[in-house]
PDB file of C-alpha atoms in Angstrom:
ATOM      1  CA  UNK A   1     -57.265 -62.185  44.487  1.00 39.00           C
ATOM      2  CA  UNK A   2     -56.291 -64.262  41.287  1.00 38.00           C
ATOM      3  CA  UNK A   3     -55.974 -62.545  38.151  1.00 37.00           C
ATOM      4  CA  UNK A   4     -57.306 -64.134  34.910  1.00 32.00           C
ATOM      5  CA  UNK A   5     -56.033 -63.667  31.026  1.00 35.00           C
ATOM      6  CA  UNK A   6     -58.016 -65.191  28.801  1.00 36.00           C
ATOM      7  CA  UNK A   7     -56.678 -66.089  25.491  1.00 31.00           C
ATOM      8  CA  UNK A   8     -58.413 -68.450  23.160  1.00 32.00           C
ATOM      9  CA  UNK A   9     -60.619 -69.359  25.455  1.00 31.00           C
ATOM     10  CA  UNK A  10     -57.544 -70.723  27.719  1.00 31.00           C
ATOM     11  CA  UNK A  11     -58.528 -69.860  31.478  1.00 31.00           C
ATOM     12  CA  UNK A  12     -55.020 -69.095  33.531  1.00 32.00           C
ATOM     13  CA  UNK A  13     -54.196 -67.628  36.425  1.00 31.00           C
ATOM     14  CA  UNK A  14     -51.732 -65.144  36.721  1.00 29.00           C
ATOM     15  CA  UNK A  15     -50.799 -64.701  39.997  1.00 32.00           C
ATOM     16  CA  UNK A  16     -50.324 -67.720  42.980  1.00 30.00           C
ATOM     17  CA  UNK A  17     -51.474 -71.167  42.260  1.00 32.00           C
ATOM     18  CA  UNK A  18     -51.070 -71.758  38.512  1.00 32.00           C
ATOM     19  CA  UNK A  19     -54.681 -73.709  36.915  1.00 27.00           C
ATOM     20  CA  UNK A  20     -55.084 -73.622  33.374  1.00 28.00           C
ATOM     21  CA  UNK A  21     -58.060 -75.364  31.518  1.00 29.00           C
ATOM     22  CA  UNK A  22     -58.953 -74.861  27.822  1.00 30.00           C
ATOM     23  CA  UNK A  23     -62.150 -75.297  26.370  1.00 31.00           C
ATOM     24  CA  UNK A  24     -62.354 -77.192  22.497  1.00 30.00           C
ATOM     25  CA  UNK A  25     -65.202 -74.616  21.252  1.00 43.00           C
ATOM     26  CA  UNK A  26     -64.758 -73.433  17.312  1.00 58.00           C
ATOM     27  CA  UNK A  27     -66.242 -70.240  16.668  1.00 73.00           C
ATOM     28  CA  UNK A  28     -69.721 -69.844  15.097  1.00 91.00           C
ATOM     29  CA  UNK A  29     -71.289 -67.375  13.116  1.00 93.00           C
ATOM     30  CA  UNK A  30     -72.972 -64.725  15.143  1.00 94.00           C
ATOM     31  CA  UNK A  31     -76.593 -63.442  14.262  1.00 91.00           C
ATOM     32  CA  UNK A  32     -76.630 -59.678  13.850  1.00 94.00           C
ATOM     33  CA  UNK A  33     -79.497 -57.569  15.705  1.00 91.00           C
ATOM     34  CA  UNK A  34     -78.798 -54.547  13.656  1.00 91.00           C
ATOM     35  CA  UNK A  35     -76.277 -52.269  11.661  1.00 93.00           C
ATOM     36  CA  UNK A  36     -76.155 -48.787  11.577  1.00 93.00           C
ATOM     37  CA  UNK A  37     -73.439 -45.936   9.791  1.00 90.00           C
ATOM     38  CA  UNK A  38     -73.970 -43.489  13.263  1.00 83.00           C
ATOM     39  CA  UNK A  39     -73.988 -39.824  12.072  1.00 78.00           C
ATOM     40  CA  UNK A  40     -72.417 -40.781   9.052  1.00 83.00           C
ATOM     41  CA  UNK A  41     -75.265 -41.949   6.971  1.00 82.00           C
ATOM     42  CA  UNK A  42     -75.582 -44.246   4.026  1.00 80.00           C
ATOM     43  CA  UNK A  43     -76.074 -43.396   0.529  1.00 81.00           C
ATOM     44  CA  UNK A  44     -79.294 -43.787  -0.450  1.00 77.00           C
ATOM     45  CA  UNK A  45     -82.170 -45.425   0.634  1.00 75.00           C
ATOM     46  CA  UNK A  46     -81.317 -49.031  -1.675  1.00 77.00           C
ATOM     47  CA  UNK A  47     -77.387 -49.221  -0.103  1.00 81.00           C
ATOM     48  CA  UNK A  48     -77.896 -49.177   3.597  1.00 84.00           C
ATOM     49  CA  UNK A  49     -76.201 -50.192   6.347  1.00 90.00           C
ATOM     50  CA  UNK A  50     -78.350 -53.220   6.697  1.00 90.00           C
ATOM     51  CA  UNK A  51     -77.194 -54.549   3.397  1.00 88.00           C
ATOM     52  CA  UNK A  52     -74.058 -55.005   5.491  1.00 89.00           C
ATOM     53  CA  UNK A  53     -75.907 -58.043   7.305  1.00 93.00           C
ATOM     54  CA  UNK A  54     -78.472 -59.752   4.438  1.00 90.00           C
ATOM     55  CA  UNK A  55     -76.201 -63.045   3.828  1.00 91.00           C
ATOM     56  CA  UNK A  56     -75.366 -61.767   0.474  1.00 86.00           C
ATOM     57  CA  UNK A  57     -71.771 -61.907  -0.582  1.00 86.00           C
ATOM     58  CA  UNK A  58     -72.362 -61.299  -4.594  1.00 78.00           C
ATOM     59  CA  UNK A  59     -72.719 -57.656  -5.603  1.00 71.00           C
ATOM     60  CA  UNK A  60     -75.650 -57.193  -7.013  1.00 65.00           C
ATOM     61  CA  UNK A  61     -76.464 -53.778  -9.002  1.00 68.00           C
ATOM     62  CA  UNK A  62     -74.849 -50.526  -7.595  1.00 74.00           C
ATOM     63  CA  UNK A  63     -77.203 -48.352  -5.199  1.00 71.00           C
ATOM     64  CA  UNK A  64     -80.198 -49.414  -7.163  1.00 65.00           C
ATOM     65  CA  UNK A  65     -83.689 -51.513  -6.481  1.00 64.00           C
ATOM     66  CA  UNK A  66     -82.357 -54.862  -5.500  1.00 63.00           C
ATOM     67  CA  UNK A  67     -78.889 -53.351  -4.191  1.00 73.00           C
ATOM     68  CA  UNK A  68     -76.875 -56.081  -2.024  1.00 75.00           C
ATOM     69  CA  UNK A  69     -74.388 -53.285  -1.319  1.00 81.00           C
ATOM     70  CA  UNK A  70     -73.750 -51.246   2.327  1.00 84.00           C
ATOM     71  CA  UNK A  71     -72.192 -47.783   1.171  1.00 87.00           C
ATOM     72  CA  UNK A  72     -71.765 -44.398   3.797  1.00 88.00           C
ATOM     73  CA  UNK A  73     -71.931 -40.641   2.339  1.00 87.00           C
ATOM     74  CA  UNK A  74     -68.511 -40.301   0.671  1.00 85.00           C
ATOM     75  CA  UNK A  75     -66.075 -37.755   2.292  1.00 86.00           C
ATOM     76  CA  UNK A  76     -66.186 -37.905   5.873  1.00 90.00           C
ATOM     77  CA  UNK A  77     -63.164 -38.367   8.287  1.00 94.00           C
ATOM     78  CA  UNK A  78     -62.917 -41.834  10.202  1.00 95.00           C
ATOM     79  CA  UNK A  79     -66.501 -43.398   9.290  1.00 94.00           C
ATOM     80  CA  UNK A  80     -67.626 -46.423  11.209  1.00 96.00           C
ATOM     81  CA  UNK A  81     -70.048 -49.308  10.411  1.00 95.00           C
ATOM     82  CA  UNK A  82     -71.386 -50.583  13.704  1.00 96.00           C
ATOM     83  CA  UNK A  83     -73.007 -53.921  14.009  1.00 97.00           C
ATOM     84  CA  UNK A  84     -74.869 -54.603  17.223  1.00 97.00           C
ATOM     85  CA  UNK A  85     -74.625 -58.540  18.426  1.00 97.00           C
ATOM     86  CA  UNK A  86     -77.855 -57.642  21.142  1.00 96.00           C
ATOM     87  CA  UNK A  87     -75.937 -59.597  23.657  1.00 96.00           C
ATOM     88  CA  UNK A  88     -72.260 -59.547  24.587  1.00 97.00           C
ATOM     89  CA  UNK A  89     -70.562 -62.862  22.809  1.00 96.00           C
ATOM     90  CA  UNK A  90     -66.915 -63.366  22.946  1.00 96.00           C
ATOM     91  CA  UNK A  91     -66.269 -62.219  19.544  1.00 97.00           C
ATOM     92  CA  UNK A  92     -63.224 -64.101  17.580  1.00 96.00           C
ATOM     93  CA  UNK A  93     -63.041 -63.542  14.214  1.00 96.00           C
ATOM     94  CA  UNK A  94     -64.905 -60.676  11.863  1.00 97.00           C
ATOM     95  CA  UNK A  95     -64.968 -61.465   7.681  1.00 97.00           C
ATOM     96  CA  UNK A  96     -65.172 -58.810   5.929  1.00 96.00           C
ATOM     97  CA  UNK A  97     -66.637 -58.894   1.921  1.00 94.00           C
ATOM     98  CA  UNK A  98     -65.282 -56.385  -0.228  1.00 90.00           C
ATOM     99  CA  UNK A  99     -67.411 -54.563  -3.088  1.00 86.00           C
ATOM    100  CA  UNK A 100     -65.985 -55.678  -6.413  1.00 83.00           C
ATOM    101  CA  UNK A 101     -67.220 -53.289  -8.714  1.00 81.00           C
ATOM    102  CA  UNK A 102     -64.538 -51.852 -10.769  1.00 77.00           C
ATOM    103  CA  UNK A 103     -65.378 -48.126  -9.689  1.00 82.00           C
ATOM    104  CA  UNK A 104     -65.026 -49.177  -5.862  1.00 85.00           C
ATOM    105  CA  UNK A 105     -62.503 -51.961  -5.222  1.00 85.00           C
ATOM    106  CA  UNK A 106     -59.947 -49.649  -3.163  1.00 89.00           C
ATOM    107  CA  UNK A 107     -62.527 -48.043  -1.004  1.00 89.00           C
ATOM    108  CA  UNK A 108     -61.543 -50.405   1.557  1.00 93.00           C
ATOM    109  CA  UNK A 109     -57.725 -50.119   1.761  1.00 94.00           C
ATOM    110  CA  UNK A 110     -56.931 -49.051   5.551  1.00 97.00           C
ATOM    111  CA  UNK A 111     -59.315 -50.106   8.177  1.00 97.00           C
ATOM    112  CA  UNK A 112     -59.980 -51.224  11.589  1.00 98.00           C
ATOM    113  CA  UNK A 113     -62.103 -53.761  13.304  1.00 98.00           C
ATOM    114  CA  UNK A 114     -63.110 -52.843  17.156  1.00 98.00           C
ATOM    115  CA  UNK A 115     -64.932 -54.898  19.666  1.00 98.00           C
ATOM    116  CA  UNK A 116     -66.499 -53.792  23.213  1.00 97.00           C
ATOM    117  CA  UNK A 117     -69.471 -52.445  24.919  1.00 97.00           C
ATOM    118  CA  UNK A 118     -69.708 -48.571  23.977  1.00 97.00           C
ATOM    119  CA  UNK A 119     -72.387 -47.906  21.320  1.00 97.00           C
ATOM    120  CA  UNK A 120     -70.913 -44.513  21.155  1.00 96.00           C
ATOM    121  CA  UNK A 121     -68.207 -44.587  18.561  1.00 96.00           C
ATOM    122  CA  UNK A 122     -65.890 -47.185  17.412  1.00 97.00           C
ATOM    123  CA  UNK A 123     -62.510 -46.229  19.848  1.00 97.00           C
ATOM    124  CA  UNK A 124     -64.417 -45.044  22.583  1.00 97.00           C
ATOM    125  CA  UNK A 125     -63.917 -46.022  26.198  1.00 97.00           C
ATOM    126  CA  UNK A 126     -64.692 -49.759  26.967  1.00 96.00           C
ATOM    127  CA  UNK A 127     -63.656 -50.932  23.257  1.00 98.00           C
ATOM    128  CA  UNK A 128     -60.668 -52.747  22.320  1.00 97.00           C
ATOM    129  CA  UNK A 129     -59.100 -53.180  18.611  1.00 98.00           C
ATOM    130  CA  UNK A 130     -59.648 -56.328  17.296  1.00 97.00           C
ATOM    131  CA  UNK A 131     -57.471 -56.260  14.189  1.00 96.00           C
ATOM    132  CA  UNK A 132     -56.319 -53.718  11.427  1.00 96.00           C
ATOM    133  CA  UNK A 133     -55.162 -54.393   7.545  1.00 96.00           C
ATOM    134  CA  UNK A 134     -55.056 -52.512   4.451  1.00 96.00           C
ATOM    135  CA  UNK A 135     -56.979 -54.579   1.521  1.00 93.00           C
ATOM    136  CA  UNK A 136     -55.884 -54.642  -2.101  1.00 92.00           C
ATOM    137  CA  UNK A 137     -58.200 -53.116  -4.746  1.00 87.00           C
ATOM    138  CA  UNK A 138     -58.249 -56.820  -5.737  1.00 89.00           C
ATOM    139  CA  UNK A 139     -58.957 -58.350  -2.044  1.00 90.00           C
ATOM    140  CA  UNK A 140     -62.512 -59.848  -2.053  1.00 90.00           C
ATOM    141  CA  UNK A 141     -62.585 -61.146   1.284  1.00 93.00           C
ATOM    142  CA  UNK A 142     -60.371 -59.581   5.040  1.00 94.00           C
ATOM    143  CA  UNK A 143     -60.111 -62.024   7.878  1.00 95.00           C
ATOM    144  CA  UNK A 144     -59.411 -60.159  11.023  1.00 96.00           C
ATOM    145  CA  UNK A 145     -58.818 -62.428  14.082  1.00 94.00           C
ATOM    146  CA  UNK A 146     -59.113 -60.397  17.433  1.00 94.00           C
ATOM    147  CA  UNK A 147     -55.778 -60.749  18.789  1.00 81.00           C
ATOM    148  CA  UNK A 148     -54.983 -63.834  17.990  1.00 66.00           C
ATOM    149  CA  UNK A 149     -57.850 -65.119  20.751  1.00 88.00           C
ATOM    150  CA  UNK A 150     -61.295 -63.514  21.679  1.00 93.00           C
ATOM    151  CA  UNK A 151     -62.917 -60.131  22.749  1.00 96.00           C
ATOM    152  CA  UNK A 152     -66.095 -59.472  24.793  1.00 96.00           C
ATOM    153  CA  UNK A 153     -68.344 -57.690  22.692  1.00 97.00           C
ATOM    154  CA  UNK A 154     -71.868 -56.436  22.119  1.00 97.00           C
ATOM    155  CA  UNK A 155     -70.606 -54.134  19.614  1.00 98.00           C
ATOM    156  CA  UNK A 156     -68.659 -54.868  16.050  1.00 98.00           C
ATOM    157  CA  UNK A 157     -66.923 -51.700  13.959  1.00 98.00           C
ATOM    158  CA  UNK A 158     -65.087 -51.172  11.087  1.00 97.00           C
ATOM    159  CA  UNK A 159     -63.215 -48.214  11.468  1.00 97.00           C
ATOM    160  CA  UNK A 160     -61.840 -46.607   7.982  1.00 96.00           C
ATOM    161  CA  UNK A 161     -59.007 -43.850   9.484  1.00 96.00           C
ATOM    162  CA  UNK A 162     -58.570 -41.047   7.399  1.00 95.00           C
ATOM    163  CA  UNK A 163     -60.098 -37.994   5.796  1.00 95.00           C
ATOM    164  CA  UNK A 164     -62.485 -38.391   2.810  1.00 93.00           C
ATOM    165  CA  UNK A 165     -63.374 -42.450   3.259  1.00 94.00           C
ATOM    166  CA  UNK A 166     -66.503 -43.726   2.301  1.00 92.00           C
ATOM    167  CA  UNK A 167     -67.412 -47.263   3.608  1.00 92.00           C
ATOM    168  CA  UNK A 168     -68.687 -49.803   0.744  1.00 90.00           C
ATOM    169  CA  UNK A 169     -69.034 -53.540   1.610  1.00 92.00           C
ATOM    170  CA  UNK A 170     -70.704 -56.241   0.328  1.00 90.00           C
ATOM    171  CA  UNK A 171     -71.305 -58.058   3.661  1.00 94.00           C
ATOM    172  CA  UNK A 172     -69.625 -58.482   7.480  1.00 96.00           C
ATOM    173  CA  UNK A 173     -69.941 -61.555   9.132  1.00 96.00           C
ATOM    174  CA  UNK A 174     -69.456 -62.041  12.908  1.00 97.00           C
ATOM    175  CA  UNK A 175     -67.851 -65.352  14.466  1.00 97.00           C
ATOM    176  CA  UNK A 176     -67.448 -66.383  17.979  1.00 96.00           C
ATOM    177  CA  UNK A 177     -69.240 -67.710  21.716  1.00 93.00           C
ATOM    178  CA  UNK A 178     -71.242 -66.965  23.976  1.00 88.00           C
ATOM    179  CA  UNK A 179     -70.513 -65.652  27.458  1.00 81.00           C
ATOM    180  CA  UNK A 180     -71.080 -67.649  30.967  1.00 57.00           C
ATOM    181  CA  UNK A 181     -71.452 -64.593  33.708  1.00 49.00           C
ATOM    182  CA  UNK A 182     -68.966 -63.085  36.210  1.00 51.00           C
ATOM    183  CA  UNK A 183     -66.829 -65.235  38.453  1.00 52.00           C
ATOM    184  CA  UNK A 184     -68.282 -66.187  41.691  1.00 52.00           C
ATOM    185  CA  UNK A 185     -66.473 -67.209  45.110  1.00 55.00           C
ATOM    186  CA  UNK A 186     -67.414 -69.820  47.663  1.00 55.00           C
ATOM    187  CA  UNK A 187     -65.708 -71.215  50.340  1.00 58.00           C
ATOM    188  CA  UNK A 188     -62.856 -69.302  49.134  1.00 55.00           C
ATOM    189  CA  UNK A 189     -63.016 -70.892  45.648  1.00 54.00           C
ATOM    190  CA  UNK A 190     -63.551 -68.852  42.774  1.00 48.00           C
ATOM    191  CA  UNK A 191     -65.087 -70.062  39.895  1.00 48.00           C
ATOM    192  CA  UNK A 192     -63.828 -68.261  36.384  1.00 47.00           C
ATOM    193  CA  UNK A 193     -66.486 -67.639  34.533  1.00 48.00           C
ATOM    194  CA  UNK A 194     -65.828 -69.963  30.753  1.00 41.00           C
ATOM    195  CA  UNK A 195     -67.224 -69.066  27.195  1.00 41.00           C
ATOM    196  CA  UNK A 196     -70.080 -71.609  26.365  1.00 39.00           C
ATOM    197  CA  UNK A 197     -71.950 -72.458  23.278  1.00 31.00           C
ATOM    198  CA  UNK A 198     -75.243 -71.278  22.623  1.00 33.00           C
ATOM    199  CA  UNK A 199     -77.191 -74.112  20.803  1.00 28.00           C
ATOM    200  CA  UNK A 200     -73.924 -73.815  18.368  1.00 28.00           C
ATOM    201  CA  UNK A 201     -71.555 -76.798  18.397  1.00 30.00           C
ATOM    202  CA  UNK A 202     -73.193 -78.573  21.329  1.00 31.00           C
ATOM    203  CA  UNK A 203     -72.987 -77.276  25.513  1.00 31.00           C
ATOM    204  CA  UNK A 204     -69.483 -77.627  26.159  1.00 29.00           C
ATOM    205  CA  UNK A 205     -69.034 -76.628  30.178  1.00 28.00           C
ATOM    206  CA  UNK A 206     -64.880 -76.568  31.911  1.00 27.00           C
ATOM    207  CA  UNK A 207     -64.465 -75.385  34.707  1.00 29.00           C
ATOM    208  CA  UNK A 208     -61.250 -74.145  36.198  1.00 27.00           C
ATOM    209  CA  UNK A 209     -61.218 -73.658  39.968  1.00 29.00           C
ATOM    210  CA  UNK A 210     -58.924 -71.546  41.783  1.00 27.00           C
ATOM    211  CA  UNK A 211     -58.165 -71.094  45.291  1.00 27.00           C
ATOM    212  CA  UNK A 212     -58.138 -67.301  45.980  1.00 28.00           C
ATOM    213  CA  UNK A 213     -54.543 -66.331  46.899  1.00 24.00           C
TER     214      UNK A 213
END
């Protein structure tokens, strides 16, 4: 049977007759069901994870009433932030909004974004790395860009490696498409399944067929 790689939303098949369509579909900002530390936990009650996911990019207060911030208990090894999409979306970019306080600009350094469909933990089975960078304790802002191209996702980390990380972010935003289901075959033609909008940009549908070889 064909094989697909999908890159950018570029539909190609790898093996036999060669098809390749491309769709024109920017990525969109993704709403966020929910955010959670795991087992880690979060600070205090005003500096949750959820703070992660209000729209605010502005600091405002440390782990106070009226706290903007998303901060982890400090000292654990390899803490994750896990946002959960509610739906699988192919997931293209992640922004990530550093806490500029003074006391907490280089919290961030080394981490890792992951992508995939295991709520577990962030590098378990059936996720993929997205993208990894080490910020500056004057970066306010990390693009990551999964791969140059797209991952299917329900599930966003950041992963900060190490021993004795603490996570503290001002906010993570999400950006990609949805997802059109699994290939079907008829008539020995199969379909590829293509990303499509969601209400986004407009409905965008391209098809490439492919004779199974």
């Amino acid at each position: 049977a064909a094989n697909y790689a999908r890159h950018r939303h570029v539909l190609q098949q790898t093996s036999g007759e060669r098809c390749r369509r491309q769709l024109s579909i920017s990525a969109s900002k993704l709403s966020v069901a929910s955010a959670s530390f795991g087992s880690f936990g979060q600070y205090n009650n005003f500096c949750g994870a959820s703070n992660c996911i209000d729209g605010i990019k502005e600091s405002r207060v440390h782990c106070r009433s009226g706290s903007s911030l998303c901060t982890s208990l400090a000292g654990h090894t390899n803490p994750w932030l896990q946002l959960d999409l509610g739906l699988t979306f192919a997931v293209q970019e992640v922004h990530v909004y550093n806490r500029l306080e003074a006391c907490c600009t280089d919290r961030l350094g080394v981490h890792e974004i992951w992508v995939g469909s295991n709520p577990s933990n962030a590098t378990a089975e059936g996720n993929a790395l997205c993208g990894n960078d080490t910020a500056s304790s004057t970066a306010i802002s990390i693009t990551h860009q999964c791969n140059g191209g797209s991952l299917p996702g329900r599930y966003v980390y950041l992963l900060e490696p190490g021993s004795g990380r603490v996570i503290s972010l001002q906010e993570v935003e999400v950006f990609g498409s949805s997802l059109t289901v699994a290939p079907t075959t008829s008539g020995g033609i199969t379909q590829a399944p293509v990303p499509r909008t969601r209400g986004f940009d407009g409905a965008h549908t391209l098809v490439c067929a492919i004779r199974v070889v």
